[in-house]
């Protein structure tokens, strides 16, 4: 059975996941190391993990299965989920997969090094309406595709 796992601590699309999960009657897990105030549906579970580094990522990796969906912007968690044959969607609606994850990890490592050496400063593009719309479309299309299998 298809399950959605959300790396929820800094996820900008929790409300969208809740709507889509409810519409498709899917079980979802919002995994966080901070309390989430949002009301959840009957099949949506709040999982509060210890505040240790990567604890939410570890929980998701431990529970996710082949064909499940992970929602995360964390490149390393995405890589871990892909190795378990899960589908991984970034909150901006882009899919991480075997074709692009190695390049994403390499770019993440390069940018980390450049920030540490002072060559670049941190910059995260703001989350836009188009990102939210693309995410909804990608999540819906992914679920429809998986239901047809």
Short mmCIF file of N, CA, C and O in Angstrom, two decimals, residues 19-128:
data_model
loop_
_atom_site.label_atom_id
_atom_site.label_comp_id
_atom_site.label_asym_id
_atom_site.label_seq_id
_atom_site.Cartn_x
_atom_site.Cartn_y
_atom_site.Cartn_z
N UNK A 19 -3.93 17.54 2.05
CA UNK A 19 -5.07 17.55 1.13
C UNK A 19 -5.03 16.39 0.15
O UNK A 19 -6.04 15.70 -0.06
N UNK A 20 -3.88 16.16 -0.43
CA UNK A 20 -3.76 15.09 -1.43
C UNK A 20 -3.90 13.72 -0.76
O UNK A 20 -4.59 12.84 -1.28
N UNK A 21 -3.28 13.53 0.39
CA UNK A 21 -3.40 12.25 1.10
C UNK A 21 -4.85 11.98 1.46
O UNK A 21 -5.33 10.85 1.30
N UNK A 22 -5.56 12.99 1.91
CA UNK A 22 -6.97 12.83 2.26
C UNK A 22 -7.81 12.49 1.03
O UNK A 22 -8.64 11.59 1.06
N UNK A 23 -7.57 13.19 -0.06
CA UNK A 23 -8.33 12.97 -1.30
C UNK A 23 -8.16 11.53 -1.80
O UNK A 23 -9.08 10.92 -2.31
N UNK A 24 -6.96 10.98 -1.63
CA UNK A 24 -6.68 9.63 -2.12
C UNK A 24 -6.78 8.58 -1.02
O UNK A 24 -6.47 7.40 -1.27
N UNK A 25 -7.18 8.99 0.18
CA UNK A 25 -7.33 8.08 1.32
C UNK A 25 -6.02 7.33 1.59
O UNK A 25 -6.02 6.11 1.76
N UNK A 26 -4.91 8.08 1.61
CA UNK A 26 -3.60 7.49 1.82
C UNK A 26 -3.09 7.75 3.24
O UNK A 26 -3.39 8.79 3.83
N UNK A 27 -2.32 6.83 3.71
CA UNK A 27 -1.65 7.01 5.00
C UNK A 27 -0.42 7.89 4.77
O UNK A 27 0.28 7.76 3.78
N UNK A 28 -0.18 8.81 5.70
CA UNK A 28 0.97 9.69 5.62
C UNK A 28 1.60 9.85 7.00
O UNK A 28 0.89 9.82 8.02
N UNK A 29 2.91 10.03 7.01
CA UNK A 29 3.65 10.24 8.24
C UNK A 29 4.38 11.57 8.14
O UNK A 29 5.18 11.77 7.23
N UNK A 30 4.09 12.47 9.07
CA UNK A 30 4.79 13.75 9.19
C UNK A 30 5.86 13.56 10.26
O UNK A 30 5.55 13.48 11.45
N UNK A 31 7.10 13.45 9.84
CA UNK A 31 8.20 13.12 10.75
C UNK A 31 8.99 14.38 11.06
O UNK A 31 9.46 15.08 10.17
N UNK A 32 9.13 14.66 12.36
CA UNK A 32 9.73 15.92 12.78
C UNK A 32 10.39 15.75 14.15
O UNK A 32 10.03 14.86 14.91
N UNK A 33 11.34 16.64 14.44
CA UNK A 33 11.88 16.64 15.79
C UNK A 33 11.36 17.83 16.59
O UNK A 33 11.84 18.14 17.65
N UNK A 34 10.34 18.48 16.04
CA UNK A 34 9.63 19.56 16.72
C UNK A 34 8.13 19.28 16.62
O UNK A 34 7.67 18.71 15.63
N UNK A 35 7.39 19.72 17.61
CA UNK A 35 5.94 19.51 17.58
C UNK A 35 5.32 20.24 16.40
O UNK A 35 5.65 21.38 16.10
N UNK A 36 4.42 19.56 15.70
CA UNK A 36 3.70 20.15 14.57
C UNK A 36 2.30 20.51 15.06
O UNK A 36 1.57 19.67 15.56
N UNK A 37 1.92 21.76 14.88
CA UNK A 37 0.64 22.24 15.40
C UNK A 37 -0.54 21.94 14.49
O UNK A 37 -1.68 22.05 14.90
N UNK A 38 -0.28 21.60 13.25
CA UNK A 38 -1.36 21.40 12.29
C UNK A 38 -2.26 20.25 12.69
O UNK A 38 -1.81 19.26 13.28
N UNK A 39 -3.54 20.39 12.35
CA UNK A 39 -4.47 19.28 12.52
C UNK A 39 -4.22 18.29 11.39
O UNK A 39 -4.03 18.67 10.24
N UNK A 40 -4.23 17.04 11.73
CA UNK A 40 -3.97 15.98 10.75
C UNK A 40 -5.25 15.21 10.51
O UNK A 40 -6.15 15.20 11.33
N UNK A 41 -5.30 14.55 9.38
CA UNK A 41 -6.45 13.71 9.07
C UNK A 41 -6.35 12.38 9.79
O UNK A 41 -5.36 12.09 10.47
N UNK A 42 -7.37 11.54 9.62
CA UNK A 42 -7.41 10.26 10.33
C UNK A 42 -6.29 9.29 9.94
O UNK A 42 -5.90 8.45 10.74
N UNK A 43 -5.76 9.41 8.74
CA UNK A 43 -4.70 8.51 8.29
C UNK A 43 -3.33 9.20 8.28
O UNK A 43 -2.39 8.69 7.70
N UNK A 44 -3.25 10.37 8.90
CA UNK A 44 -1.99 11.11 8.95
C UNK A 44 -1.46 11.04 10.37
O UNK A 44 -2.16 11.35 11.33
N UNK A 45 -0.21 10.62 10.47
CA UNK A 45 0.41 10.40 11.78
C UNK A 45 1.54 11.39 12.00
O UNK A 45 2.39 11.57 11.13
N UNK A 46 1.54 12.01 13.17
CA UNK A 46 2.66 12.87 13.57
C UNK A 46 3.67 11.98 14.27
O UNK A 46 3.34 11.32 15.24
N UNK A 47 4.89 12.00 13.78
CA UNK A 47 5.96 11.23 14.42
C UNK A 47 6.98 12.24 14.95
O UNK A 47 7.59 12.98 14.19
N UNK A 48 7.10 12.27 16.26
CA UNK A 48 8.05 13.17 16.91
C UNK A 48 9.27 12.35 17.31
O UNK A 48 9.16 11.43 18.11
N UNK A 49 10.41 12.68 16.72
CA UNK A 49 11.64 11.97 17.00
C UNK A 49 12.53 12.83 17.89
O UNK A 49 12.29 14.02 18.06
N UNK A 50 13.57 12.23 18.41
CA UNK A 50 14.54 12.97 19.23
C UNK A 50 15.18 14.08 18.39
O UNK A 50 15.22 14.00 17.17
N UNK A 51 15.68 15.08 19.07
CA UNK A 51 16.26 16.23 18.37
C UNK A 51 17.68 15.96 17.89
O UNK A 51 18.38 16.88 17.47
N UNK A 52 18.12 14.73 17.89
CA UNK A 52 19.45 14.38 17.41
C UNK A 52 19.57 14.59 15.91
O UNK A 52 18.59 14.49 15.17
N UNK A 53 20.79 14.86 15.45
CA UNK A 53 21.05 15.08 14.04
C UNK A 53 20.60 13.88 13.21
O UNK A 53 20.90 12.74 13.55
N UNK A 54 19.84 14.13 12.16
CA UNK A 54 19.37 13.12 11.21
C UNK A 54 18.38 12.11 11.79
O UNK A 54 18.10 11.09 11.16
N UNK A 55 17.84 12.36 12.96
CA UNK A 55 16.92 11.40 13.56
C UNK A 55 15.65 11.22 12.72
O UNK A 55 15.18 10.09 12.53
N UNK A 56 15.10 12.31 12.19
CA UNK A 56 13.92 12.20 11.32
C UNK A 56 14.28 11.45 10.04
O UNK A 56 13.51 10.59 9.58
N UNK A 57 15.42 11.76 9.48
CA UNK A 57 15.87 11.07 8.27
C UNK A 57 16.02 9.57 8.52
O UNK A 57 15.60 8.74 7.70
N UNK A 58 16.61 9.22 9.65
CA UNK A 58 16.79 7.81 9.99
C UNK A 58 15.45 7.10 10.14
O UNK A 58 15.29 5.96 9.69
N UNK A 59 14.48 7.77 10.76
CA UNK A 59 13.16 7.17 10.95
C UNK A 59 12.50 6.92 9.59
O UNK A 59 11.94 5.84 9.35
N UNK A 60 12.57 7.91 8.73
CA UNK A 60 11.96 7.76 7.40
C UNK A 60 12.64 6.62 6.65
O UNK A 60 11.96 5.75 6.08
N UNK A 61 13.96 6.61 6.63
CA UNK A 61 14.67 5.55 5.90
C UNK A 61 14.31 4.16 6.45
O UNK A 61 14.16 3.21 5.69
N UNK A 62 14.17 4.07 7.74
CA UNK A 62 13.86 2.78 8.37
C UNK A 62 12.47 2.27 7.98
O UNK A 62 12.25 1.07 7.86
N UNK A 63 11.52 3.18 7.76
CA UNK A 63 10.14 2.78 7.53
C UNK A 63 9.69 2.80 6.07
O UNK A 63 8.72 2.14 5.71
N UNK A 64 10.36 3.56 5.22
CA UNK A 64 9.92 3.70 3.84
C UNK A 64 10.17 2.39 3.07
O UNK A 64 11.11 1.67 3.36
N UNK A 65 9.27 2.11 2.13
CA UNK A 65 9.36 0.88 1.35
C UNK A 65 9.33 1.18 -0.14
O UNK A 65 9.05 2.31 -0.55
N UNK A 66 9.56 0.15 -0.92
CA UNK A 66 9.51 0.26 -2.39
C UNK A 66 8.17 0.87 -2.80
O UNK A 66 7.11 0.43 -2.36
N UNK A 67 8.23 1.90 -3.65
CA UNK A 67 7.02 2.51 -4.19
C UNK A 67 6.36 3.53 -3.30
O UNK A 67 5.38 4.16 -3.72
N UNK A 68 6.85 3.72 -2.07
CA UNK A 68 6.31 4.78 -1.22
C UNK A 68 6.84 6.12 -1.73
O UNK A 68 7.74 6.17 -2.57
N UNK A 69 6.29 7.20 -1.19
CA UNK A 69 6.69 8.54 -1.60
C UNK A 69 7.31 9.26 -0.42
O UNK A 69 6.74 9.26 0.67
N UNK A 70 8.47 9.87 -0.64
CA UNK A 70 9.11 10.72 0.36
C UNK A 70 9.05 12.16 -0.14
O UNK A 70 9.30 12.42 -1.32
N UNK A 71 8.71 13.08 0.75
CA UNK A 71 8.71 14.51 0.45
C UNK A 71 9.83 15.13 1.27
O UNK A 71 9.77 15.14 2.51
N UNK A 72 10.87 15.61 0.58
CA UNK A 72 12.01 16.20 1.28
C UNK A 72 12.82 17.10 0.36
O UNK A 72 12.87 16.87 -0.84
N UNK A 73 13.45 18.09 0.96
CA UNK A 73 14.43 18.91 0.25
C UNK A 73 15.84 18.47 0.60
O UNK A 73 16.80 18.98 0.04
N UNK A 74 15.96 17.52 1.49
CA UNK A 74 17.25 17.03 1.97
C UNK A 74 17.83 16.05 0.94
O UNK A 74 17.32 14.94 0.76
N UNK A 75 18.90 16.45 0.29
CA UNK A 75 19.51 15.66 -0.78
C UNK A 75 20.00 14.30 -0.27
O UNK A 75 19.80 13.28 -0.93
N UNK A 76 20.60 14.28 0.92
CA UNK A 76 21.12 13.01 1.43
C UNK A 76 19.99 12.06 1.81
O UNK A 76 20.09 10.85 1.57
N UNK A 77 18.92 12.59 2.39
CA UNK A 77 17.76 11.74 2.67
C UNK A 77 17.15 11.24 1.37
O UNK A 77 16.77 10.08 1.27
N UNK A 78 17.06 12.10 0.38
CA UNK A 78 16.54 11.69 -0.92
C UNK A 78 17.35 10.51 -1.47
O UNK A 78 16.79 9.51 -1.94
N UNK A 79 18.67 10.61 -1.39
CA UNK A 79 19.53 9.54 -1.87
C UNK A 79 19.27 8.23 -1.12
O UNK A 79 19.19 7.15 -1.72
N UNK A 80 19.10 8.32 0.18
CA UNK A 80 18.83 7.13 0.99
C UNK A 80 17.50 6.49 0.62
O UNK A 80 17.40 5.26 0.55
N UNK A 81 16.49 7.31 0.36
CA UNK A 81 15.17 6.79 -0.01
C UNK A 81 15.18 6.17 -1.41
O UNK A 81 14.54 5.15 -1.65
N UNK A 82 15.91 6.79 -2.33
CA UNK A 82 16.02 6.26 -3.69
C UNK A 82 16.67 4.88 -3.66
O UNK A 82 16.26 3.98 -4.39
N UNK A 83 17.67 4.71 -2.80
CA UNK A 83 18.31 3.40 -2.67
C UNK A 83 17.32 2.33 -2.20
O UNK A 83 17.51 1.15 -2.48
N UNK A 84 16.27 2.76 -1.52
CA UNK A 84 15.24 1.82 -1.06
C UNK A 84 14.08 1.73 -2.07
O UNK A 84 13.04 1.17 -1.78
N UNK A 85 14.29 2.30 -3.26
CA UNK A 85 13.33 2.24 -4.37
C UNK A 85 12.04 3.01 -4.10
O UNK A 85 10.97 2.67 -4.58
N UNK A 86 12.15 4.08 -3.33
CA UNK A 86 11.01 4.97 -3.09
C UNK A 86 11.05 6.10 -4.11
O UNK A 86 12.08 6.37 -4.72
N UNK A 87 9.93 6.77 -4.27
CA UNK A 87 9.85 7.95 -5.12
C UNK A 87 10.07 9.16 -4.22
O UNK A 87 9.47 9.25 -3.15
N UNK A 88 10.91 10.10 -4.66
CA UNK A 88 11.24 11.25 -3.81
C UNK A 88 10.89 12.53 -4.56
O UNK A 88 11.33 12.74 -5.69
N UNK A 89 10.09 13.35 -3.91
CA UNK A 89 9.66 14.62 -4.49
C UNK A 89 10.15 15.76 -3.61
O UNK A 89 9.92 15.77 -2.40
N UNK A 90 10.80 16.73 -4.24
CA UNK A 90 11.24 17.94 -3.57
C UNK A 90 10.01 18.83 -3.38
O UNK A 90 9.10 18.81 -4.22
N UNK A 91 9.93 19.63 -2.32
CA UNK A 91 8.77 20.52 -2.14
C UNK A 91 8.54 21.50 -3.29
O UNK A 91 7.45 22.04 -3.43
N UNK A 92 9.53 21.70 -4.15
CA UNK A 92 9.29 22.56 -5.31
C UNK A 92 8.72 21.78 -6.50
O UNK A 92 8.53 22.33 -7.58
N UNK A 93 8.46 20.49 -6.30
CA UNK A 93 7.80 19.68 -7.32
C UNK A 93 8.72 18.91 -8.23
O UNK A 93 8.27 18.21 -9.13
N UNK A 94 10.01 18.98 -7.98
CA UNK A 94 10.95 18.23 -8.81
C UNK A 94 11.19 16.86 -8.19
O UNK A 94 11.25 16.72 -6.97
N UNK A 95 11.33 15.87 -9.05
CA UNK A 95 11.55 14.50 -8.59
C UNK A 95 13.03 14.20 -8.55
O UNK A 95 13.76 14.49 -9.49
N UNK A 96 13.47 13.63 -7.43
CA UNK A 96 14.83 13.09 -7.33
C UNK A 96 14.74 11.63 -7.76
O UNK A 96 13.85 10.91 -7.32
N UNK A 97 15.68 11.20 -8.60
CA UNK A 97 15.68 9.80 -9.03
C UNK A 97 17.10 9.34 -9.32
O UNK A 97 18.06 10.08 -9.13
N UNK A 98 17.23 8.10 -9.78
CA UNK A 98 18.55 7.54 -10.08
C UNK A 98 19.31 8.36 -11.11
O UNK A 98 20.53 8.35 -11.14
N UNK A 99 18.60 9.06 -11.98
CA UNK A 99 19.23 9.82 -13.05
C UNK A 99 19.85 11.13 -12.58
O UNK A 99 20.72 11.67 -13.26
N UNK A 100 19.36 11.68 -11.46
CA UNK A 100 19.87 13.00 -11.06
C UNK A 100 20.43 13.07 -9.64
O UNK A 100 21.04 14.07 -9.28
N UNK A 101 20.25 12.05 -8.83
CA UNK A 101 20.61 12.17 -7.42
C UNK A 101 22.12 12.27 -7.20
O UNK A 101 22.57 13.03 -6.34
N UNK A 102 22.91 11.55 -7.98
CA UNK A 102 24.37 11.63 -7.78
C UNK A 102 24.89 13.04 -8.07
O UNK A 102 25.74 13.55 -7.34
N UNK A 103 24.37 13.68 -9.10
CA UNK A 103 24.77 15.05 -9.42
C UNK A 103 24.30 15.99 -8.31
O UNK A 103 25.03 16.91 -7.91
N UNK A 104 23.08 15.80 -7.79
CA UNK A 104 22.58 16.64 -6.70
C UNK A 104 23.46 16.52 -5.46
O UNK A 104 23.75 17.52 -4.80
N UNK A 105 23.87 15.29 -5.13
CA UNK A 105 24.74 15.08 -3.96
C UNK A 105 26.08 15.77 -4.19
O UNK A 105 26.60 16.45 -3.29
N UNK A 106 26.64 15.62 -5.38
CA UNK A 106 27.93 16.25 -5.69
C UNK A 106 27.84 17.77 -5.60
O UNK A 106 28.73 18.43 -5.04
N UNK A 107 26.77 18.34 -6.14
CA UNK A 107 26.59 19.80 -6.07
C UNK A 107 26.40 20.26 -4.63
O UNK A 107 26.90 21.31 -4.24
N UNK A 108 25.67 19.49 -3.85
CA UNK A 108 25.47 19.82 -2.43
C UNK A 108 26.82 19.86 -1.73
O UNK A 108 27.13 20.79 -0.99
N UNK A 109 27.65 18.83 -1.96
CA UNK A 109 28.97 18.76 -1.33
C UNK A 109 29.85 19.92 -1.77
O UNK A 109 30.56 20.53 -0.95
N UNK A 110 29.83 20.24 -3.06
CA UNK A 110 30.62 21.35 -3.58
C UNK A 110 30.18 22.67 -2.94
O UNK A 110 31.01 23.46 -2.49
N UNK A 111 28.88 22.92 -2.90
CA UNK A 111 28.37 24.16 -2.31
C UNK A 111 28.70 24.25 -0.82
O UNK A 111 29.01 25.33 -0.32
N UNK A 112 28.65 23.13 -0.12
CA UNK A 112 29.02 23.11 1.29
C UNK A 112 30.48 23.53 1.44
O UNK A 112 30.82 24.37 2.29
N UNK A 113 31.34 22.96 0.63
CA UNK A 113 32.76 23.30 0.67
C UNK A 113 32.98 24.79 0.35
O UNK A 113 33.75 25.47 1.04
N UNK A 114 32.30 25.28 -0.68
CA UNK A 114 32.47 26.69 -1.06
C UNK A 114 31.97 27.64 0.03
O UNK A 114 32.57 28.69 0.26
N UNK A 115 30.89 27.27 0.72
CA UNK A 115 30.40 28.10 1.83
C UNK A 115 31.40 28.08 2.98
O UNK A 115 31.68 29.11 3.58
N UNK A 116 31.94 26.90 3.27
CA UNK A 116 32.91 26.77 4.37
C UNK A 116 34.18 27.57 4.12
O UNK A 116 34.81 28.06 5.06
N UNK A 117 34.58 27.69 2.88
CA UNK A 117 35.80 28.42 2.54
C UNK A 117 35.53 29.90 2.28
O UNK A 117 36.45 30.67 2.01
N UNK A 118 34.27 30.30 2.35
CA UNK A 118 33.91 31.70 2.16
C UNK A 118 33.81 32.13 0.71
O UNK A 118 33.66 33.32 0.43
N UNK A 119 33.88 31.20 -0.21
CA UNK A 119 33.81 31.54 -1.63
C UNK A 119 32.40 31.97 -2.04
O UNK A 119 32.23 32.77 -2.95
N UNK A 120 31.40 31.39 -1.39
CA UNK A 120 30.01 31.79 -1.65
C UNK A 120 29.30 31.94 -0.32
O UNK A 120 29.74 31.40 0.69
N UNK A 121 28.20 32.67 -0.32
CA UNK A 121 27.38 32.76 0.88
C UNK A 121 26.13 31.92 0.64
O UNK A 121 25.79 31.60 -0.48
N UNK A 122 25.47 31.57 1.71
CA UNK A 122 24.25 30.77 1.58
C UNK A 122 23.18 31.57 0.87
O UNK A 122 23.02 32.76 1.11
N UNK A 123 22.47 30.89 0.03
CA UNK A 123 21.36 31.52 -0.66
C UNK A 123 20.33 30.46 -0.99
O UNK A 123 20.64 29.48 -1.67
N UNK A 124 19.15 30.63 -0.48
CA UNK A 124 18.04 29.76 -0.82
C UNK A 124 16.98 30.60 -1.49
O UNK A 124 16.52 31.60 -0.93
N UNK A 125 16.62 30.19 -2.68
CA UNK A 125 15.58 30.93 -3.41
C UNK A 125 14.29 30.86 -2.61
O UNK A 125 14.00 29.86 -1.95
N UNK A 126 13.50 31.92 -2.67
CA UNK A 126 12.23 31.92 -1.94
C UNK A 126 11.26 30.93 -2.58
O UNK A 126 11.35 30.63 -3.77
N UNK A 127 10.37 30.42 -1.78
CA UNK A 127 9.39 29.44 -2.23
C UNK A 127 8.23 30.21 -2.88
O UNK A 127 7.65 31.09 -2.26
N UNK A 128 7.89 29.87 -4.10
CA UNK A 128 6.90 30.65 -4.86
C UNK A 128 5.59 29.89 -5.04
O UNK A 128 5.49 28.69 -4.79
#
